[in-house]
Backbone as CSV, one residue per row, in Angstrom:
resi,resn,N_x,N_y,N_z,CA_x,CA_y,CA_z,C_x,C_y,C_z
1,SER,0.789,-1.426,-0.006,0.047,0.152,-0.076,0.784,0.965,-0.127
2,MET,0.125,2.399,-0.789,1.215,3.212,-0.609,1.665,3.913,1.134
3,ALA,0.823,3.742,2.258,1.126,4.081,3.556,2.224,3.125,3.946
4,GLU,2.408,2.076,3.671,3.614,0.781,3.572,4.867,1.596,3.017
5,LYS,4.554,1.818,1.964,5.713,2.378,1.077,6.649,3.659,1.921
6,LYS,5.287,4.746,2.544,5.928,5.453,3.302,6.931,5.798,4.146
7,ALA,5.708,4.485,5.133,6.686,4.094,6.148,7.983,3.629,6.081
8,ASN,8.336,2.498,4.937,9.507,2.725,4.325,10.514,3.188,3.972
9,LEU,9.814,4.347,3.301,11.154,5.201,2.812,11.342,5.976,4.022
10,LEU,10.427,6.187,5.258,10.687,7.388,6.448,12.013,6.386,7.171
11,LEU,11.567,5.016,7.228,12.694,4.308,8.282,13.684,4.044,7.809
12,GLU,14.241,4.257,6.580,14.766,4.077,5.659,15.946,5.629,5.462
13,LYS,14.946,6.598,5.361,15.929,7.983,5.879,16.492,7.699,7.208
14,ALA,15.714,7.838,8.368,16.153,7.553,9.434,17.388,6.513,9.816
15,THR,17.283,5.600,9.052,18.356,4.914,9.442,19.666,5.061,8.954
16,LYS,19.539,5.985,7.589,20.811,7.064,7.243,21.357,7.348,7.629
17,ALA,20.467,8.636,8.604,20.470,9.344,9.085,20.973,9.465,10.350
18,ALA,20.932,8.288,10.838,21.399,7.808,11.947,22.875,7.095,11.791
19,ALA,23.240,6.163,10.527,24.344,6.297,10.408,25.468,6.484,9.998
20,ALA,25.187,8.006,9.871,25.718,10.068,9.998,26.932,9.826,10.694
21,THR,25.786,9.705,11.718,26.353,9.929,13.268,27.223,8.836,14.139
22,ASP,27.646,7.948,13.038,27.874,6.539,13.929,26.853,5.542,14.966
23,ASN,25.385,5.746,14.638,25.166,5.211,15.172,23.987,3.945,14.501
24,GLU,23.553,3.023,14.964,22.653,1.758,14.463,21.574,2.522,14.918
25,LEU,20.652,2.124,13.964,19.364,2.402,14.622,18.252,0.878,13.547
26,VAL,18.052,0.333,14.616,17.308,-0.652,14.307,15.683,-0.449,14.109
27,THR,15.019,-0.817,13.110,13.713,-0.317,12.540,12.713,-1.380,12.872
28,SER,11.133,-1.151,13.028,10.591,-2.304,13.004,9.362,-1.928,12.752
29,LEU,8.289,-2.072,11.654,6.979,-1.676,11.467,6.093,-2.432,11.141
30,ARG,5.054,-2.211,12.394,4.118,-2.403,12.806,2.525,-2.333,12.275
31,TYR,1.697,-3.526,12.105,0.630,-3.035,11.732,-0.238,-3.584,12.851
32,ASP,-1.339,-2.639,13.146,-1.829,-2.717,14.131,-3.494,-1.818,13.933
33,GLU,-4.762,-2.179,14.313,-5.986,-1.619,14.254,-6.363,-0.311,14.724
34,ASP,-5.544,-0.381,16.462,-5.255,0.624,17.139,-3.712,1.693,16.738
35,ILE,-3.754,2.573,16.644,-2.155,2.981,16.940,-1.504,3.152,18.607
36,VAL,-2.968,2.818,19.840,-1.897,3.226,20.949,-1.638,1.621,20.959
37,ASN,-2.466,1.154,20.808,-2.226,-1.420,21.129,-1.020,-1.192,20.484
38,GLY,-0.895,-0.594,19.420,0.233,-0.971,18.502,1.836,-0.615,19.746
39,ILE,0.891,0.749,19.688,2.951,1.294,20.337,2.448,0.873,22.103
40,LYS,2.297,0.224,23.179,1.774,-0.594,23.433,2.262,-1.982,23.501
41,ASN,2.020,-2.895,22.410,2.941,-3.866,22.391,4.244,-4.057,21.959
42,ALA,4.695,-2.533,20.877,5.802,-2.522,20.612,6.831,-2.794,21.930
43,THR,6.292,-1.970,22.759,7.107,-1.291,23.878,7.041,-2.214,24.631
44,LYS,6.190,-3.548,24.879,6.559,-4.332,25.687,7.443,-5.796,25.119
45,GLU,6.988,-5.744,23.638,7.955,-6.425,23.078,9.236,-6.115,22.638
46,HIS,10.008,-5.166,23.062,11.096,-4.460,22.830,11.296,-3.725,23.658
47,LYS,10.728,-3.839,25.411,11.349,-3.558,26.315,11.826,-2.378,25.998
48,ILE,10.619,-1.357,25.590,11.377,0.287,25.254,11.234,0.849,26.448
49,THR,12.448,2.130,26.574,12.069,2.629,27.987,11.773,4.036,27.774
50,ASP,12.155,4.266,26.164,11.919,6.076,25.599,11.024,5.214,24.684
51,ILE,9.911,6.669,24.725,9.126,6.865,23.385,9.162,7.797,22.598
52,VAL,9.266,8.625,21.530,9.456,9.723,21.065,8.405,9.954,19.813
53,LEU,7.515,11.030,20.211,6.323,11.133,19.177,6.809,12.131,18.688
54,GLY,6.817,12.064,17.233,7.392,13.563,16.075,6.119,14.441,15.923
55,LEU,6.063,15.712,15.841,5.244,16.260,15.438,6.280,17.060,14.198
56,ARG,4.969,17.385,12.988,5.387,18.001,11.557,5.889,19.230,11.954
57,LYS,6.594,19.765,11.389,7.649,21.010,11.457,7.146,22.085,11.363
58,GLU,5.795,22.227,10.213,4.575,23.194,10.811,3.611,23.261,11.670
59,GLY,3.592,21.887,12.398,2.511,21.498,13.150,2.563,22.282,14.006
60,VAL,1.176,22.470,14.640,0.574,22.755,15.814,0.134,21.538,17.013
61,ILE,0.643,21.932,18.287,-0.039,20.856,18.739,-1.218,21.510,20.257
62,SER,-2.096,20.659,19.888,-3.635,21.046,20.139,-3.619,20.099,21.603
63,ASP,-5.262,20.993,22.649,-5.587,20.398,23.484,-5.514,18.671,23.421
64,THR,-6.258,18.543,22.444,-6.883,17.258,22.058,-6.052,16.397,21.662
65,PHE,-4.683,16.718,21.423,-3.716,15.959,21.061,-2.934,15.509,22.354
66,LEU,-3.242,16.523,23.273,-2.397,16.181,24.681,-3.321,15.930,25.639
67,GLY,-4.502,16.005,25.029,-5.510,14.703,26.156,-5.580,13.124,25.228
68,ASN,-5.341,13.178,24.081,-5.394,11.607,23.982,-4.093,10.614,24.181
69,LEU,-2.787,11.729,24.283,-2.017,11.674,25.001,-1.533,10.874,25.806
70,THR,-2.171,11.804,26.873,-2.524,11.325,28.772,-3.128,10.290,28.732
71,ASP,-4.197,10.686,28.042,-5.308,9.182,28.294,-5.430,8.017,28.009
72,ARG,-4.642,7.927,26.942,-4.336,6.861,26.464,-3.309,6.024,25.987
73,VAL,-1.887,7.043,25.898,-0.717,6.580,25.452,0.332,6.432,26.806
74,LEU,0.014,7.727,27.458,0.757,7.233,28.820,0.094,6.260,29.734
75,SER,-0.964,6.458,30.057,-1.801,5.542,30.678,-1.012,4.101,30.824
76,LYS,-0.866,3.848,29.402,-0.624,2.319,28.976,0.711,1.686,29.107
77,CYS,1.669,3.041,28.740,3.236,2.201,27.997,3.694,3.332,29.802
78,ALA,4.445,2.223,30.535,5.468,2.651,30.772,7.097,3.046,30.791
79,THR,6.504,3.647,29.918,7.846,4.587,29.114,8.030,6.447,29.567
80,THR,9.264,6.639,29.660,9.517,8.104,29.295,9.109,8.245,27.713
81,THR,8.344,9.436,27.791,7.704,9.963,26.625,7.893,11.440,26.296
82,LEU,8.369,11.556,24.648,9.075,12.433,24.401,8.322,13.386,23.414
83,VAL,7.579,14.636,23.188,6.554,14.800,22.482,7.708,16.052,21.564
84,TYR,8.008,15.568,20.052,8.999,16.355,19.415,8.940,17.341,18.525
85,ARG,9.125,18.901,18.711,8.264,19.849,16.875,9.661,19.640,16.676
86,PRO,10.330,19.927,15.398,11.942,20.210,15.198,11.325,21.430,14.341
87,ALA,11.838,21.944,14.301,12.148,23.511,13.890,13.053,23.978,12.989
88,GLN,14.344,23.143,13.506,15.918,23.606,12.808,16.898,22.317,13.022
89,PRO,18.050,22.043,12.375,18.511,20.954,12.527,19.146,21.210,13.678
90,LEU,19.391,19.791,14.192,19.995,19.355,15.266,21.374,19.964,15.650
91,SER,22.413,20.362,14.170,23.728,20.739,14.376,23.280,21.659,14.588
92,THR,22.203,22.817,14.559,22.206,24.103,14.580,22.109,24.772,16.432
93,ILE,21.482,23.689,17.050,21.045,24.167,18.094,22.258,24.439,18.908
94,LYS,22.313,25.558,20.312,23.526,26.226,20.939,22.992,25.849,22.122
95,ARG,21.539,25.929,22.734,21.153,25.982,23.630,20.016,24.841,23.821
96,TYR,19.878,23.943,24.969,19.119,23.437,25.195,18.436,24.162,26.980
97,ILE,17.122,24.557,26.576,16.335,25.319,27.514,15.355,24.293,28.121
98,VAL,15.692,23.938,29.585,14.865,22.997,30.235,14.312,23.604,31.329
99,VAL,12.777,23.470,31.230,12.320,24.304,32.315,11.470,22.647,33.542
100,VAL,11.760,23.039,34.719,11.553,21.656,35.050,10.520,22.549,36.241
101,PRO,9.146,21.173,36.737,8.062,22.265,38.121,8.333,21.847,39.364
102,PHE,8.047,21.720,39.909,8.334,21.969,41.690,8.055,20.383,42.140
103,ARG,8.600,20.174,42.584,8.976,18.736,43.247,8.876,17.816,42.229
104,ALA,9.622,17.740,41.423,10.150,16.738,40.504,10.828,15.871,41.183
105,GLU,11.702,16.289,41.868,12.934,15.666,42.136,12.355,14.339,42.374
106,ARG,11.090,14.869,43.768,10.455,13.541,44.594,10.085,12.575,43.718
107,GLU,9.598,12.644,42.388,9.363,11.776,41.877,9.886,10.525,41.205
108,ILE,9.826,9.306,41.391,10.687,8.391,40.959,11.168,7.986,39.429
109,CYS,10.489,8.689,38.993,10.644,8.969,37.244,12.123,9.964,37.078
110,PHE,12.169,10.510,38.510,13.240,12.094,38.211,14.703,11.560,37.261
111,PRO,15.391,10.350,37.600,16.249,9.704,37.031,16.169,9.620,35.377
112,TYR,14.668,9.316,35.335,14.846,8.496,33.965,15.109,9.583,33.154
113,TRP,14.505,10.817,33.009,14.078,11.603,31.839,15.908,12.743,31.921
114,VAL,16.431,13.142,33.773,17.583,13.392,33.815,18.685,12.889,33.230
115,ILE,19.066,11.807,32.829,20.268,10.489,32.431,20.057,11.435,30.826
116,ARG,18.618,11.414,30.522,18.769,11.490,28.769,19.340,13.071,29.175
117,ILE,18.619,13.974,29.636,19.305,15.373,29.027,21.073,15.639,29.563
118,TRP,21.457,14.459,30.546,23.045,15.051,31.093,23.752,13.914,29.238
119,ASN,23.500,12.604,29.070,23.567,12.022,27.807,23.926,12.755,26.731
120,MET,22.607,14.008,26.685,22.851,14.777,25.336,23.712,15.938,25.322
121,ALA,23.834,16.386,26.205,25.317,16.952,26.493,26.644,16.965,26.153
122,LYS,26.656,15.794,26.559,28.048,14.866,26.565,27.978,14.585,25.207
123,ASN,26.793,14.075,24.207,26.956,13.929,23.015,26.868,15.253,21.976
124,SER,27.150,16.416,22.826,26.973,17.781,21.810,27.965,18.609,22.287
125,SER,27.681,19.710,21.427,28.204,20.463,22.314,27.294,21.920,22.646
126,SER,26.160,21.301,22.933,25.223,22.704,22.939,25.186,22.672,24.275
127,LYS,24.570,23.288,25.036,24.790,23.861,26.560,23.726,23.925,27.358
128,ILE,23.273,23.458,28.578,22.240,23.086,29.027,21.562,24.190,29.730
129,VAL,20.660,24.440,29.963,20.392,25.410,30.857,19.457,25.392,31.576
130,PHE,19.190,25.145,32.756,18.170,24.907,33.702,17.139,25.334,34.224
131,TYR,16.060,25.855,34.367,15.301,26.582,35.209,14.381,25.802,35.917
132,ALA,14.626,26.182,37.205,13.772,24.729,38.240,13.778,25.816,39.709
133,ASP,13.234,25.412,40.507,13.102,25.849,41.566,14.101,25.218,42.645
134,THR,14.325,25.356,43.851,15.794,25.500,44.542,15.926,24.309,45.082
135,ALA,15.439,23.466,45.583,14.914,21.965,45.970,15.402,21.339,43.857
136,VAL,15.098,21.547,42.902,15.396,20.689,42.096,17.388,21.143,42.142
137,LEU,16.938,22.279,41.593,18.497,22.713,41.665,19.738,22.298,42.094
138,ASN,19.225,22.076,43.841,19.739,21.507,44.133,20.464,20.395,43.831
139,VAL,19.984,19.098,43.659,19.664,18.148,43.516,20.674,17.596,41.737
140,LEU,20.214,18.863,40.775,21.097,18.790,39.442,22.143,19.353,39.936
141,GLN,22.688,20.352,40.841,24.521,20.837,41.014,25.035,19.484,41.742
142,ASP,24.308,18.869,42.654,24.961,17.479,43.210,25.308,16.403,41.645
143,ILE,24.299,16.217,40.813,25.118,15.795,39.420,26.166,16.080,38.605
144,GLN,25.730,17.934,38.865,27.174,18.581,38.231,27.946,18.200,38.768
145,ALA,28.190,18.302,39.882,29.841,17.962,40.969,30.422,16.307,40.229
146,LYS,29.417,15.718,40.099,30.020,13.988,39.586,30.420,13.729,38.121
147,HIS,29.331,14.481,37.523,29.043,14.278,36.141,29.195,15.998,35.284
148,HIS,30.665,15.929,34.848,30.420,17.759,34.438,30.085,17.524,33.208
149,ILE,28.887,18.559,33.030,28.776,19.316,31.533,28.490,20.339,31.523
150,GLU,28.544,21.238,30.746,28.310,22.636,30.285,26.910,23.192,30.070
151,VAL,26.850,23.327,31.395,24.935,23.682,32.290,25.468,25.016,32.624
152,GLU,24.001,25.663,32.672,23.723,26.883,33.501,22.188,26.586,34.581
153,PHE,22.109,27.335,35.664,21.215,26.821,36.828,21.034,28.526,36.914
154,ASN,19.488,28.479,36.436,18.589,29.493,36.694,17.358,29.114,38.209
155,GLU,16.971,29.773,39.087,16.267,29.686,40.015,14.330,30.043,38.991
156,PHE,13.666,29.282,39.224,12.000,29.866,38.546,11.188,28.675,39.029
157,ASN,10.467,30.000,39.956,9.545,29.080,40.767,7.963,29.059,40.342
158,ASN,7.781,30.151,39.775,6.554,30.507,39.134,5.913,30.323,37.844
159,TRP,5.320,29.099,38.094,4.827,28.655,36.337,3.525,29.224,36.258
160,ASP,2.650,30.248,37.024,1.955,31.073,36.262,2.819,32.560,35.281
161,ASP,3.952,32.454,35.496,4.542,33.540,34.677,5.566,32.428,33.719
162,PHE,4.951,31.715,33.380,5.855,30.903,32.366,6.254,31.591,30.971
163,LEU,5.619,32.110,30.603,5.985,33.352,29.575,7.022,33.971,29.635
164,ILE,7.597,33.957,30.930,8.602,34.647,31.099,10.290,33.873,30.420
165,MET,10.196,32.725,29.573,10.743,32.403,28.765,10.815,32.605,27.182
166,SER,9.645,33.106,27.048,9.656,33.975,26.159,10.532,35.021,25.353
167,ARG,10.622,36.042,26.799,12.069,36.746,26.580,13.658,36.011,26.799
168,GLU,13.376,34.581,27.635,14.382,34.175,27.777,15.506,33.563,26.476
169,ILE,14.484,32.861,26.014,14.985,32.203,24.484,15.657,32.368,23.509
170,LYS,15.877,32.174,22.660,17.069,32.588,21.239,16.691,31.907,20.461
171,SER,17.349,32.500,19.256,16.790,31.544,18.035,17.331,30.177,17.748
172,ASP,18.538,30.221,18.421,18.802,29.242,18.050,18.810,27.969,19.560
173,ASP,17.694,28.246,20.119,17.659,26.829,21.050,16.411,26.593,20.824
174,THR,16.443,25.220,21.765,15.261,24.475,21.724,14.401,24.021,23.238
175,LEU,13.723,24.388,23.440,13.001,24.486,24.591,12.343,23.206,25.227
176,TRP,12.631,22.477,26.110,12.241,21.235,27.026,11.375,21.909,28.112
177,VAL,10.173,20.666,28.265,9.704,21.189,29.568,9.094,20.065,29.475
178,VAL,9.361,19.774,31.028,9.150,18.626,31.773,7.889,18.957,32.359
179,MET,6.818,17.624,31.653,5.562,17.979,32.512,5.330,16.295,33.445
180,SER,3.468,16.732,33.374,3.095,16.241,34.726,1.991,15.568,34.640
181,ARG,1.051,14.652,35.140,0.027,13.984,35.138,-0.667,14.772,35.953
182,ARG,-2.109,15.166,35.775,-2.852,15.378,37.167,-2.638,14.934,37.934
183,GLU,-2.907,15.058,39.299,-3.053,14.928,40.316,-1.605,14.323,40.760
184,ARG,-0.517,14.160,39.664,0.707,14.119,40.691,1.221,14.991,41.050
185,LEU,2.421,14.925,42.108,2.983,15.163,42.711,3.772,16.769,42.040
186,SER,4.134,16.667,41.117,4.875,17.930,40.504,3.843,18.885,39.355
187,TYR,2.840,18.249,39.847,1.216,18.901,38.455,1.058,20.209,38.469
188,HIS,1.387,21.234,37.408,0.764,22.636,38.298,-0.426,22.671,36.985
189,ALA,-1.261,23.557,37.027,-2.216,23.389,36.364,-2.192,24.676,35.638
190,ASN,-1.104,25.393,35.362,-0.843,26.000,33.886,-0.085,25.150,32.718
191,MET,-0.275,23.627,33.310,0.119,23.199,32.462,-0.118,23.158,31.255
192,SER,-1.530,22.204,31.471,-2.670,22.764,30.114,-2.660,23.872,29.848
193,ARG,-1.774,24.697,29.604,-1.150,26.329,28.933,-0.424,26.153,28.062
194,ILE,0.673,25.005,28.150,1.483,24.946,27.584,1.184,25.059,25.821
195,PRO,0.723,24.609,25.606,0.439,23.937,24.101,-0.159,25.374,23.373
196,ASN,-0.848,26.401,23.925,-1.137,27.328,22.826,-0.021,28.327,23.353
197,TYR,0.585,28.050,24.480,2.077,28.798,24.421,3.021,28.586,23.860
198,LEU,3.107,27.279,23.256,4.239,27.317,22.055,4.076,27.766,20.893
199,ASN,2.531,27.504,20.662,2.245,27.432,18.905,1.540,29.074,19.119
200,LYS,1.989,29.971,20.344,2.125,31.314,20.405,3.387,31.852,20.660
201,TYR,4.051,31.686,21.184,5.341,32.259,21.489,6.618,31.766,21.435
202,PHE,6.240,30.243,20.672,7.707,29.534,20.496,7.758,28.824,19.192
203,GLN,6.829,29.214,18.219,6.971,29.259,16.647,8.182,28.765,15.891
204,SER,9.143,29.868,16.526,10.543,29.256,15.730,11.335,28.500,15.865
205,ASN,10.925,28.229,17.533,11.877,27.172,18.217,11.629,25.268,18.387
206,SER,12.493,25.227,18.312,11.925,23.293,18.509,11.661,22.975,19.285
207,PHE,10.674,22.536,20.024,10.782,21.758,21.461,10.099,20.242,21.836
208,VAL,10.524,20.033,23.164,10.031,19.191,23.433,9.686,19.104,25.244
209,LEU,8.246,17.964,25.421,7.776,18.281,26.112,8.149,17.034,26.709
210,VAL,8.275,16.697,27.842,8.710,15.817,28.144,8.011,14.666,29.394
211,TYR,7.870,13.599,28.989,6.906,13.316,29.630,6.926,12.083,30.994
212,PRO,7.959,12.683,31.890,8.325,11.364,32.768,7.335,9.935,33.015
213,ILE,8.251,8.653,33.585,7.095,7.629,33.680,6.591,7.642,34.682
214,GLN,4.854,7.910,34.827,3.969,8.852,36.030,3.038,7.474,36.290
215,ALA,2.530,6.914,34.940,1.737,6.264,35.239,1.773,4.041,34.611
216,GLY,0.977,3.848,34.919,0.672,2.511,35.305,1.549,1.488,36.447
217,GLU,2.541,0.921,35.865,3.036,0.676,36.254,3.892,1.143,37.579
218,THR,4.324,2.638,37.747,4.844,2.811,38.537,3.469,4.065,38.941
219,ASN,2.310,3.668,39.697,1.577,4.554,39.760,1.938,4.903,41.617
220,ASN,1.081,5.792,41.879,1.566,6.374,43.021,2.800,5.749,43.267
221,ARG,3.505,5.601,43.172,5.459,5.047,43.620,6.642,7.098,43.721
222,TYR,6.551,7.695,44.546,7.706,8.448,45.065,8.883,8.294,45.479
223,LEU,9.144,9.084,45.720,11.154,8.775,46.009,10.009,10.306,47.545
224,VAL,10.186,9.682,48.799,10.495,10.569,50.022,11.443,10.881,50.577
């Protein structure tokens, strides 16, 4: 079918892109009547720890998309899930701006996404700039003391004033926003406005929404 041909061409392109950076990409093309069930089955079969959901470069991120994501994908897949919208090539990114919510360091999922950030810094020439509250920054600074990367720490306490980020971000920055599920320890009501903010104020920047492991097998498990 045409859809199968397009999928194979996309996988072939991704494999070549990975090979150009001396990485091997193992591809898998699945068929399922329901996309979410296909993702769920693949994560279990291959013991996948991270899912990256890519948006089109010109696309917008809608409340409906995030609603379906949180209600269906996150509730069935015990993985770190990242929603990525590219706006420019990775090689042109100078800084990654990472916004972290209050109490994120107390959740069991904290190390899983932090190690991704640290590995990204080690494998690129980009600087990581964290915006978080004091408790989170203290933990990140302890990690920095043991595993040095090029990093900057900034105190950020008020998610009601999230749009201050639009003044801080530059054209060659990528914005990472660490999210949370409703009723979870690090959830903030203003997270529901993030899609509108990204669409309106960050159109020219790549962004990543990070959904740490917080559902299913990790239900109600926190570091205290």
